[in-house]
Coordinates of C-alpha atoms in Angstrom, one line a residue:
X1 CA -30.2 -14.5 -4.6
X2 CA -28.5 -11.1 -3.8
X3 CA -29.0 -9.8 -7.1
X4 CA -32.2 -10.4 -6.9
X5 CA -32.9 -8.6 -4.0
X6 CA -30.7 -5.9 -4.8
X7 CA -32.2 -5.2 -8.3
X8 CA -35.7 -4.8 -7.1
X9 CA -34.2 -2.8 -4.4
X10 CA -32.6 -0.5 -6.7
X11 CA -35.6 -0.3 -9.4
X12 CA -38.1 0.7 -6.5
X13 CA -35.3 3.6 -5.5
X14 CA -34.4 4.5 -9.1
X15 CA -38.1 5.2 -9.6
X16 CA -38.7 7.5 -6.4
X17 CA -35.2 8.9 -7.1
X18 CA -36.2 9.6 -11.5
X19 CA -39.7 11.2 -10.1
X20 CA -38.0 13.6 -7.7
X21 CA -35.2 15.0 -10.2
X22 CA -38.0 15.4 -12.6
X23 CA -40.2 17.3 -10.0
X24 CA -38.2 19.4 -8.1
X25 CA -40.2 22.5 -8.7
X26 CA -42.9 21.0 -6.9
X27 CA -40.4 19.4 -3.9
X28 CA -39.6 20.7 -0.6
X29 CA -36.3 22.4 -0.1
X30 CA -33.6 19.7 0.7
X31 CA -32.4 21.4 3.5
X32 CA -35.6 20.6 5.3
X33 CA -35.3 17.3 7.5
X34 CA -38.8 16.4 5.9
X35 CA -38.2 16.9 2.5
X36 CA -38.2 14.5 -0.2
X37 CA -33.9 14.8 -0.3
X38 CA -33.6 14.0 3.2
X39 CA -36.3 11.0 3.2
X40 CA -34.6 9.5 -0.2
X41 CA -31.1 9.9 1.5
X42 CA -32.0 8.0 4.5
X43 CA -33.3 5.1 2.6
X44 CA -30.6 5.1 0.2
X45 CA -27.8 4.7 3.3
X46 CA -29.6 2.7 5.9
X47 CA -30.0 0.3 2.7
X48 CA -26.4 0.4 2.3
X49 CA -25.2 0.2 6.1
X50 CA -27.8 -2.7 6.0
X51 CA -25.0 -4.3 4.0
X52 CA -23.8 -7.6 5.3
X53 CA -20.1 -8.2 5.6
X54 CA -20.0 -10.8 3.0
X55 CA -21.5 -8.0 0.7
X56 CA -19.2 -5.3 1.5
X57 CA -16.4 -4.3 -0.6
X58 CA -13.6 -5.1 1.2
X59 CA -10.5 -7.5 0.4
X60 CA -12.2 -10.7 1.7
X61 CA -15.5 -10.2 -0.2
X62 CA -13.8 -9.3 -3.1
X63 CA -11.5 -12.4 -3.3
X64 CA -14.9 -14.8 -2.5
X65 CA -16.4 -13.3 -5.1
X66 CA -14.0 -13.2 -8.0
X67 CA -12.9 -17.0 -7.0
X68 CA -16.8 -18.0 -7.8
X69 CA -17.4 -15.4 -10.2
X70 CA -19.5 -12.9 -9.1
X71 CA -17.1 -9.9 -8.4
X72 CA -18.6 -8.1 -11.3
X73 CA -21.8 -7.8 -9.9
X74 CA -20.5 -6.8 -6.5
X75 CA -18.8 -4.2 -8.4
X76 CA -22.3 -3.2 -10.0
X77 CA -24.2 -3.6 -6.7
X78 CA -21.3 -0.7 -5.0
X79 CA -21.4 1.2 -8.2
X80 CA -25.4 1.7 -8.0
X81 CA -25.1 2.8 -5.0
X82 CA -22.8 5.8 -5.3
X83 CA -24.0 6.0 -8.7
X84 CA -27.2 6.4 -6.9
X85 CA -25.6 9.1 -4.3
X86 CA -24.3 11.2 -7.0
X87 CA -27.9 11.5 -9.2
X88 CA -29.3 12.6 -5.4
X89 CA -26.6 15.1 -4.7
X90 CA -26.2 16.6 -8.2
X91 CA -28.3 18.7 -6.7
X92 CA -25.2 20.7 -5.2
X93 CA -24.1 21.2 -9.2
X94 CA -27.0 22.2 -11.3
X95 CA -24.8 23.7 -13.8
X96 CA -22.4 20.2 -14.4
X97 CA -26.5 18.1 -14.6
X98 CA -28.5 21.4 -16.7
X99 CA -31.4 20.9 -13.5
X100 CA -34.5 22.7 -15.3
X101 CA -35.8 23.5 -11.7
X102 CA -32.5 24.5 -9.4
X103 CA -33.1 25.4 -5.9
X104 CA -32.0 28.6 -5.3
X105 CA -29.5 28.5 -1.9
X106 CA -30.3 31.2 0.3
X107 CA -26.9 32.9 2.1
X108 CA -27.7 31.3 5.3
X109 CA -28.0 27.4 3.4
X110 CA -24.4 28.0 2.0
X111 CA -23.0 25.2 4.3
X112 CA -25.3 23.2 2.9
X113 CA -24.5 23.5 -0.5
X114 CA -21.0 22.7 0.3
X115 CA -22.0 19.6 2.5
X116 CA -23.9 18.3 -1.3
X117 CA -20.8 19.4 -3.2
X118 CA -18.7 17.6 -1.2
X119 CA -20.5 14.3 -0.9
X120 CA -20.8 14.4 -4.5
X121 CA -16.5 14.6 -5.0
X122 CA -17.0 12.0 -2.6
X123 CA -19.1 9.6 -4.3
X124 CA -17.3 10.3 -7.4
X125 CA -14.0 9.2 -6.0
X126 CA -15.6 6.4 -4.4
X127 CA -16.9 5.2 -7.6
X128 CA -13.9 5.5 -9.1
X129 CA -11.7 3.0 -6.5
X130 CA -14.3 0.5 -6.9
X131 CA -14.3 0.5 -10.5
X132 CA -10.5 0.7 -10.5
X133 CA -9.7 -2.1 -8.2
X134 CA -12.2 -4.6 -10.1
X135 CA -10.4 -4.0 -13.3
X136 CA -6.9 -5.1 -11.4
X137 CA -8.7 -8.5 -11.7
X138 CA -9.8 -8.1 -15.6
X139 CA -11.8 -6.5 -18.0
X140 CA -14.3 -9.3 -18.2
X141 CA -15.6 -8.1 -14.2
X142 CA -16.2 -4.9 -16.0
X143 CA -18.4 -6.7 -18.6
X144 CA -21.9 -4.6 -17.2
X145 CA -23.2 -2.0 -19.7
X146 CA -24.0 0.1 -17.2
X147 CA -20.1 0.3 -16.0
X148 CA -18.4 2.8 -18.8
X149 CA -21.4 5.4 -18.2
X150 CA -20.7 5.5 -14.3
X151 CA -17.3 5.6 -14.7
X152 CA -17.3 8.5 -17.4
X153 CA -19.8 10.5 -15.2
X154 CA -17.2 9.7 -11.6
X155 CA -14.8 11.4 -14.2
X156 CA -17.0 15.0 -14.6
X157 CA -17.7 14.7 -11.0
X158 CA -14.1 14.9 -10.5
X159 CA -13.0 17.7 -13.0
X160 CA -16.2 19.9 -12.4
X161 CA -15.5 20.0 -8.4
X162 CA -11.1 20.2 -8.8
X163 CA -12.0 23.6 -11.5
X164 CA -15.6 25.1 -11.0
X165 CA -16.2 24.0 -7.3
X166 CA -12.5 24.9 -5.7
X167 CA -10.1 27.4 -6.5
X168 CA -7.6 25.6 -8.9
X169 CA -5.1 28.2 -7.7
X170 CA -5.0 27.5 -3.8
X171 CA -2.6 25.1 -2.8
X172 CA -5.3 23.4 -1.0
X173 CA -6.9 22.5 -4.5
X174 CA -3.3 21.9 -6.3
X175 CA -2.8 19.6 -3.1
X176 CA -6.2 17.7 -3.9
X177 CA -5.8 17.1 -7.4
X178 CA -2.2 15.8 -6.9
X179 CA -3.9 13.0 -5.1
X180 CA -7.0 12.8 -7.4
X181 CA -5.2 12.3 -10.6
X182 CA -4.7 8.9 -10.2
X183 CA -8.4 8.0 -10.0
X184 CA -8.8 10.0 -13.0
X185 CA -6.2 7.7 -15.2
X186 CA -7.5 4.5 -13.6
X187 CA -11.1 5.6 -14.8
X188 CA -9.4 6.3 -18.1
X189 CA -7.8 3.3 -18.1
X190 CA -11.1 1.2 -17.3
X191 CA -12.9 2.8 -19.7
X192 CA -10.1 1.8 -22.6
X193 CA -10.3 -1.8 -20.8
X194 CA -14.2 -1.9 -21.3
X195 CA -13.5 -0.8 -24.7
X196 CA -13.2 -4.7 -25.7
X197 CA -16.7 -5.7 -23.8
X198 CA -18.1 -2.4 -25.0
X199 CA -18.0 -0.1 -27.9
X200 CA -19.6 2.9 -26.2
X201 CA -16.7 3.0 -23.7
X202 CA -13.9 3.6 -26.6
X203 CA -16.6 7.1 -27.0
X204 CA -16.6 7.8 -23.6
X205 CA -12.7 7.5 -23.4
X206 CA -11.8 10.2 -25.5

């Protein structure tokens, strides 16, 4: 019943989502409280917060659902979500996403940009624990085709904020990727799991 819900959930969001990343020459700027970004960022997390427990991603759900086989589609269902975050935010990272209509950030909305940056890193990371602790229980709860595609794009995220975002060469940064590596390896290592279930995933991996 829940992925049921969910899917028409996600399909009517996908669609508002698709038309505003096509249009956003025509949208207002996302900094504005009543612009498109901030109306489709709302939605998107009071959906999410709407959550119940049994739906959540935490050690509880995740052991209901792989002992009656549905932990790959709670995977899926966390996955869209931040999978969902990160097309929003890629605003922050036109050049990683080739935007063919980039807002231009004045001085003064530099905080902003940082705040989408960040919450993009963010996502990605997320994206990549979820994906990483589902395939401690098996490749077969990675079976979705949708899976190797989010987890190769958590993996730009990553590597486009740790060397065109940040300063590789403050210690702040060489701090951060000392702890972001390991998402990195257990995306890779998902992706080479996948690579049974799904041949574009031995592509992706290299």
């Amino acid at each position: 019943m829940y992925n049921k819900v969910f899917y028409e959930t996600s399909h009517k969001s996908d669609k508002h989502l698709n038309r505003y990343i096509k249009h956003l020459g025509d949208a207002m700027v996302p900094w504005s409280p009543e612009s498109e970004f901030a109306l489709l960022d709302a939605d998107c997390r009071a959906w999410y917060e709407s959550l119940p427990a049994s739906l959540q991603f935490t050690p509880d759900a995740i052991y209901i659902r792989k002992d009656t086989s549905q932990l790959g589609a709670l995977c899926v269902l966390h996955c869209a979500h931040y999978q969902t975050i990160c097309d929003l935010y890629r605003l922050g990272a036109p050049a990683l996403y080739k935007l063919r209509a980039a807002f231009d950030f004045p001085p003064e909305q530099h905080e902003f940009l940082k705040h989408l940056q960040q919450v993009l890193f963010d996502a990605a990371r997320a994206l990549a624990t979820i994906v990483g602790q589902t395939a401690h229980h098996g490749p077969r709860m990675l079976a979705d085709s949708w899976l190797p595609t989010i987890t190769y794009d958590s993996c730009r995220i990553i590597v486009y904020h740790l060397t065109q975002i940040l300063d590789p060469r403050e210690e702040s940064t060489k701090s951060l990727i000392l702890t972001t590596i390991p998402l990195l390896r257990s995306n890779i290592a998902a992706l080479k799991s996948m690579g049974s279930l799904n041949a574009i995933a031995n592509t992706l991996v290299s």
